[in-house]
Short mmCIF file of C-alpha atoms and ligand atoms in Angstrom, two decimals:
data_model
loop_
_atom_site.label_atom_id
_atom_site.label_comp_id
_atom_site.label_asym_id
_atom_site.label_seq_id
_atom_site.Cartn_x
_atom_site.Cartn_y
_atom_site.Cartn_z
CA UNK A 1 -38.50 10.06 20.40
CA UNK A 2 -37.05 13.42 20.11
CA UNK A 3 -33.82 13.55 18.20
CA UNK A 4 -31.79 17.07 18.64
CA UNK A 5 -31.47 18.35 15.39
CA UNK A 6 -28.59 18.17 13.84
CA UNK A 7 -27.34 20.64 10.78
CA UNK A 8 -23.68 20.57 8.77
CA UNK A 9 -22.37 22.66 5.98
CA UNK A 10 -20.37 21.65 3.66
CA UNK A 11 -18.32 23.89 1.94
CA UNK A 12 -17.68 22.07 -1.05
CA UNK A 13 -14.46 22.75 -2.64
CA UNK A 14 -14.69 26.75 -1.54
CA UNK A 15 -12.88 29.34 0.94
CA UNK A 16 -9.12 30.48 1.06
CA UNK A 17 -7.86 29.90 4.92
CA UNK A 18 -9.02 33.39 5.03
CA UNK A 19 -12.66 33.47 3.89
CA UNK A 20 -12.87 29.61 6.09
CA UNK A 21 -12.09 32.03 9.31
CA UNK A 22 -14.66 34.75 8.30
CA UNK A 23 -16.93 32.43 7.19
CA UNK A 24 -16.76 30.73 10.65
CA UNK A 25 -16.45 33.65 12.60
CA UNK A 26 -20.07 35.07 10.99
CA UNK A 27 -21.27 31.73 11.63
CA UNK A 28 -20.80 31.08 15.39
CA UNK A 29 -22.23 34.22 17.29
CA UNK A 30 -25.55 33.82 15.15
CA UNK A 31 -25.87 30.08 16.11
CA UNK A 32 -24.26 30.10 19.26
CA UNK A 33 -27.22 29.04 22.42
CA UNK A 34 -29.65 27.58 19.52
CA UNK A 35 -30.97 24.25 20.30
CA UNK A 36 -29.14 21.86 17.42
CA UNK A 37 -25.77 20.39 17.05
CA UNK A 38 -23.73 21.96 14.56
CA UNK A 39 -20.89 21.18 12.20
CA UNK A 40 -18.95 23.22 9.48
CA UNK A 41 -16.91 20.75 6.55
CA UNK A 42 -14.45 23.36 5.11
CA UNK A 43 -11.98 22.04 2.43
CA UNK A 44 -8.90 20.38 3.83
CA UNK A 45 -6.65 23.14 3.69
CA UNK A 46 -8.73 25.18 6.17
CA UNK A 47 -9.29 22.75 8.45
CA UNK A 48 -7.49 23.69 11.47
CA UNK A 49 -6.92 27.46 10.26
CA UNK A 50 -11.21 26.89 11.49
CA UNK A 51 -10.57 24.83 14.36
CA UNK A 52 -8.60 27.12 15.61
CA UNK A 53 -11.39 30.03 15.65
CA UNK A 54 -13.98 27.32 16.53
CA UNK A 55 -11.79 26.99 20.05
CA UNK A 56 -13.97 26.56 22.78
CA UNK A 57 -17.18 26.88 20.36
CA UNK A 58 -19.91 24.30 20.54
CA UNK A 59 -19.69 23.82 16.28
CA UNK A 60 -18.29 20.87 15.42
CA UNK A 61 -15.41 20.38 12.32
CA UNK A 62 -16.06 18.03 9.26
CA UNK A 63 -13.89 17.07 7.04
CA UNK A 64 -15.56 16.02 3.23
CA UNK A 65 -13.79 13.09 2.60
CA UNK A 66 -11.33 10.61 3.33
CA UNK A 67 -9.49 7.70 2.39
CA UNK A 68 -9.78 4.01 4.01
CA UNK A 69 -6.13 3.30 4.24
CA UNK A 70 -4.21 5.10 7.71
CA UNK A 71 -1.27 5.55 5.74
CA UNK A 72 1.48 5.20 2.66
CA UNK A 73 1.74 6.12 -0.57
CA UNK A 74 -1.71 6.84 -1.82
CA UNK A 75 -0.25 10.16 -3.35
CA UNK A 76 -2.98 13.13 -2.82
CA UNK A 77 -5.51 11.32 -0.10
CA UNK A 78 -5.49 12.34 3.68
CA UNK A 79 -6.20 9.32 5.97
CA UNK A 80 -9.34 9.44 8.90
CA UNK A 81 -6.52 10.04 11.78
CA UNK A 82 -5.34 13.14 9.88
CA UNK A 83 -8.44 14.49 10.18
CA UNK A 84 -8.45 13.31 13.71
CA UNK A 85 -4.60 15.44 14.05
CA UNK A 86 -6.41 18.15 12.10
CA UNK A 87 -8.97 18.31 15.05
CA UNK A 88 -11.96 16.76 12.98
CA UNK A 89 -14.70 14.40 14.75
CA UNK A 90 -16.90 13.88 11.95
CA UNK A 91 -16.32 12.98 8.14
CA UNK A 92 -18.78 13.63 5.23
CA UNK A 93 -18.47 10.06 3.02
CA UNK A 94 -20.02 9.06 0.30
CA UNK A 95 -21.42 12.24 -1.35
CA UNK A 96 -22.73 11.64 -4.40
CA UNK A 97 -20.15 14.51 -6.04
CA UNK A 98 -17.31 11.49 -4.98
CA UNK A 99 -19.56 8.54 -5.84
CA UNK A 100 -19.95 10.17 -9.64
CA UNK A 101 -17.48 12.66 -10.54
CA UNK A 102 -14.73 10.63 -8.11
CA UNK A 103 -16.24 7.34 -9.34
CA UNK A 104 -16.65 5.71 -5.80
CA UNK A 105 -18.65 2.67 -5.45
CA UNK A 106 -20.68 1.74 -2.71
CA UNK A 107 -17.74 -0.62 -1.82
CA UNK A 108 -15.21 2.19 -1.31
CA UNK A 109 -17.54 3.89 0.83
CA UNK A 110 -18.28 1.13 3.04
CA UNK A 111 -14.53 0.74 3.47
CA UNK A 112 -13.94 4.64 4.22
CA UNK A 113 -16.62 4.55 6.65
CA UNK A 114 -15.43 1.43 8.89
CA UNK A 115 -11.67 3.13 8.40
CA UNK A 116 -13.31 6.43 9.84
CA UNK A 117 -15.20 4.75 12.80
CA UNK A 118 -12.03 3.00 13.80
CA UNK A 119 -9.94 6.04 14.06
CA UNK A 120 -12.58 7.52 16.05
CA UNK A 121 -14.47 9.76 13.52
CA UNK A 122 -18.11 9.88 13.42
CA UNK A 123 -19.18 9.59 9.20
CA UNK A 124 -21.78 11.19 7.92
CA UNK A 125 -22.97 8.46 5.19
CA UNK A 126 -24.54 9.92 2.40
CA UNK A 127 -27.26 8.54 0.08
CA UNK A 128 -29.68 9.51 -2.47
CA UNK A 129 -31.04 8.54 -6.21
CA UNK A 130 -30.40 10.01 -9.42
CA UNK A 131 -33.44 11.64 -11.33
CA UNK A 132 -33.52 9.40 -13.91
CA UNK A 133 -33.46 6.51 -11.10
CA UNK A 134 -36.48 8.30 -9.16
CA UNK A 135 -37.87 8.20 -12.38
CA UNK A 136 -37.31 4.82 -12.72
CA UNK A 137 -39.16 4.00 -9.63
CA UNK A 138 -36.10 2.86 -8.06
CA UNK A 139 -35.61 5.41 -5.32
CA UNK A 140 -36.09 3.17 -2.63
CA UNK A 141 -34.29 0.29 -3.83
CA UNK A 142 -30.99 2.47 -4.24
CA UNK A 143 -31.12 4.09 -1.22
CA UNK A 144 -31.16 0.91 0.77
CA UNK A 145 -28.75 -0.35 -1.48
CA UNK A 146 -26.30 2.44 -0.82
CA UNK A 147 -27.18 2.94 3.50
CA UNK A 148 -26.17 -1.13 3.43
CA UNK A 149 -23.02 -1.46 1.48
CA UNK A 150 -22.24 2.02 3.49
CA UNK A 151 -22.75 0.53 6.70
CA UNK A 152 -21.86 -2.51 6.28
CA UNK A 153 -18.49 -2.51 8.26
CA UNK A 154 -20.13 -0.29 11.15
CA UNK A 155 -21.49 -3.20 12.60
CA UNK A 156 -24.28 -2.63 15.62
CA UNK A 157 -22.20 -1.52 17.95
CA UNK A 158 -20.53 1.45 16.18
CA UNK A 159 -24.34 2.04 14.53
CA UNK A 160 -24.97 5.46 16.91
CA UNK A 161 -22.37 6.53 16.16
CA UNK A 162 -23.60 6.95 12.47
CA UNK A 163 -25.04 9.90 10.99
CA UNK A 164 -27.28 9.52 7.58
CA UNK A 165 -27.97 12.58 5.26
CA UNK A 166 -30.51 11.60 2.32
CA UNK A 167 -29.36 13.64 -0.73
CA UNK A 168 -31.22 13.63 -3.59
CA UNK A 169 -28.39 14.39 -6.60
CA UNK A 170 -31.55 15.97 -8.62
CA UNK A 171 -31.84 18.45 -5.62
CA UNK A 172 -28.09 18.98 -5.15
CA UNK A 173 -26.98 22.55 -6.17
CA UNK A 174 -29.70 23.11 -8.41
CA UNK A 175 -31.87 25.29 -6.50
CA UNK A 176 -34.84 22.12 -6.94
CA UNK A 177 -35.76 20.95 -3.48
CA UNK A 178 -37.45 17.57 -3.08
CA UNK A 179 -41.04 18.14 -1.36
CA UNK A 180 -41.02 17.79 2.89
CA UNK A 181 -43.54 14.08 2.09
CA UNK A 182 -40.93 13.34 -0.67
CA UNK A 183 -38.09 13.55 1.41
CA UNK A 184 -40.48 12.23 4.45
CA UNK A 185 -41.11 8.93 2.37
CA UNK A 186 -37.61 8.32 2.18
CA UNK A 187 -36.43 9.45 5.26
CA UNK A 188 -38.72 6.76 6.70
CA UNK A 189 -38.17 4.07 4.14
CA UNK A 190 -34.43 4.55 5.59
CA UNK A 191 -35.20 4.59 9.47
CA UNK A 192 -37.33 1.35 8.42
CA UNK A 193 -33.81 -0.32 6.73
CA UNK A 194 -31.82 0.93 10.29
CA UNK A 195 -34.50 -1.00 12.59
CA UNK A 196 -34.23 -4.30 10.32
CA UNK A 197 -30.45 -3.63 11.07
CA UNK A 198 -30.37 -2.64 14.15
CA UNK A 199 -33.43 -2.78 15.89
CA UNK A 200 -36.07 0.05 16.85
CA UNK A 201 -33.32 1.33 19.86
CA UNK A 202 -31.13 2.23 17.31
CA UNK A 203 -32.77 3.41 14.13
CA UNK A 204 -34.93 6.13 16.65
CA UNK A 205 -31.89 7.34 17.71
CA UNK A 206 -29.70 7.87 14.49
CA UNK A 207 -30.07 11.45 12.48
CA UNK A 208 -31.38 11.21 9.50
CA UNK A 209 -30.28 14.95 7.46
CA UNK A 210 -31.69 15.99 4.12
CA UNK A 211 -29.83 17.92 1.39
CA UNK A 212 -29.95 19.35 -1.44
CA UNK A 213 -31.06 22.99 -1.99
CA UNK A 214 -32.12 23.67 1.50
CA UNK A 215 -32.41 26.99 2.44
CA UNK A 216 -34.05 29.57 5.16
CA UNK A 217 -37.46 29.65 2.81
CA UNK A 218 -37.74 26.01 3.06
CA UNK A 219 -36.05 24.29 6.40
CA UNK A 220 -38.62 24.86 8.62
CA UNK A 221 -41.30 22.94 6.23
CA UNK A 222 -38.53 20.24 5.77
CA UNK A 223 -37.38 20.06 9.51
CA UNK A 224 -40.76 19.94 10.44
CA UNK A 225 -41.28 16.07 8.93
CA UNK A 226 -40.84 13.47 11.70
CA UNK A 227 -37.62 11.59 10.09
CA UNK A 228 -36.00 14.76 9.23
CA UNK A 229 -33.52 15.21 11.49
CA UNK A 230 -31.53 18.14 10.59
CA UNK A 231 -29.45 19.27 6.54
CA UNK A 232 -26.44 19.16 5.15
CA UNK A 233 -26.20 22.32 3.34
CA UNK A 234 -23.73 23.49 0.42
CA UNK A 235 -24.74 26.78 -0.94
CA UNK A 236 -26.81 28.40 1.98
CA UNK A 237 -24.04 27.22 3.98
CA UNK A 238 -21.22 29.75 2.36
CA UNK A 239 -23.66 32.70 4.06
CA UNK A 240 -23.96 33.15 7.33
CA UNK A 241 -27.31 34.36 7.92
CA UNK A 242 -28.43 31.94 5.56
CA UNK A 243 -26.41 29.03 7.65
CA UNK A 244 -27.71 30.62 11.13
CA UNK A 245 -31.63 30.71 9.93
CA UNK A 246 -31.41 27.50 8.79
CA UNK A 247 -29.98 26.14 12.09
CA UNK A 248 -32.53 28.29 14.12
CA UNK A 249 -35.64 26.48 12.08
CA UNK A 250 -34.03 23.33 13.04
CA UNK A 251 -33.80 24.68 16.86
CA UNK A 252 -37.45 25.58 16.80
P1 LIG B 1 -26.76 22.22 -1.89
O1 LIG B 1 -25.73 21.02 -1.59
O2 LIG B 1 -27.32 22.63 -0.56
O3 LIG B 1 -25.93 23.28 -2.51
O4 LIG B 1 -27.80 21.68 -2.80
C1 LIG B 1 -26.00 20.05 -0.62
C2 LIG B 1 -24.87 19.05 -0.58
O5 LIG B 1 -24.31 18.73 -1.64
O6 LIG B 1 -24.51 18.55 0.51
#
């Protein structure tokens, strides 16, 4: 089945309101009419400063994280129906940045992402292996370990509304891009956990995005793999043209 493309950038912790605006006003000319779904995840503080250029504008706003309570004192988090008020419909969770620098667990994740689906939010769950666990031999294993305990309160009838993005943390920032049949084997392994889950209905119709290090000289060999369904991009995402090719490879 074909599944539209679908490509996000995440912004990491990066952009004053200002440089959010330019950034998204280089952005959506160059992508605007191309044949993928697109989403921009600036830092909090830009959020709507962006949705406010984004207007009428096809690209979708993400927000990078979230907490799983909808309110009270949890001093310095921002709850899923914030991001709803701040004019987000999707929500990056579980990036591996939170799972090891913000010490989430697989259990907080789950949590966040059956808080986000209930206030409406579509989460972008987000797996992927260590190097010394791919080393291991244990890619597999914690992939499906992770995509489970994420999903676990999404239930099969809130499943489509899932996005996946496979990031290898080896691959993440470091300029060392996992293979297209390395990513492929995963990619499928994954789709092959969603139809025990869900059944085939459902895991051919959920996005399945790599990231880590993709860029314009290497989409179109990634896109091209049948379970690779679009990227989450950090650092080509910060450059426009570099955002825009990379969305036109996954249009093409
Ligand atoms: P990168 O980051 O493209 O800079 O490797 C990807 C991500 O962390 O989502």
């Amino acid at each position: 089945m074909a599944r539209r493309k679908f490509v996000c950038g995440n912004w990491k912790m990066n952009m004053t309101i200002d440089e959010a605006k330019a950034l998204v006003e280089g952005i959506k000319p160059k992508v605007a009419g191309l044949e993928a779904d697109v989403a921009v995840a600036p830092p909090f503080t830009a959020l709507h400063a962006v949705a406010e250029v984004l207007g009428g504008s096809s690209i979708r706003l993400a927000a990078q994280n979230c907490h799983f309570e909808t309110k009270g004192a949890f001093t310095g988090e921002v709850a899923p129906t914030m991001l709803r008020d701040a004019c987000c419909s999707l929500v990056i969770l579980g990036h591996s940045e939170r799972r090891t620098l913000f010490k989430e667990t697989d259990e907080t994740v789950g949590k966040k992402v059956g808080a986000a689906l209930d206030a409406g939010l579509q989460p972008i769950l987000c797996v992927g292996e260590t190097l010394e666990e791919r080393d291991g031999g244990q890619t597999l294993a914690v992939v499906s370990r992770q995509l489970k305990a994420g999903l676990a309160a999404a239930g099969a009838d809130r499943a489509l509304r899932m996005v996946i993005a496979y990031e290898p943390v080896w691959a993440i920032g470091t300029g060392r891009t996992a293979t297209p049949e390395q990513a492929q084997e995963v990619h499928a392994h994954l789709r092959r956990d969603l139809e025990a889950m869900y059944g085939s209905a459902i895991s051919d119709e959920l996005r399945i995005q790599y990231g880590g290090s993709m860029k314009p000289s290497n989409a179109a060999e990634l896109l091209a793999m049948p379970d690779i369904d679009g990227g989450l991009i950090g650092g080509a995402s910060l450059k426009p043209d570099d955002f825009a090719a990379i969305v036109t490879a996954a249009a093409s």
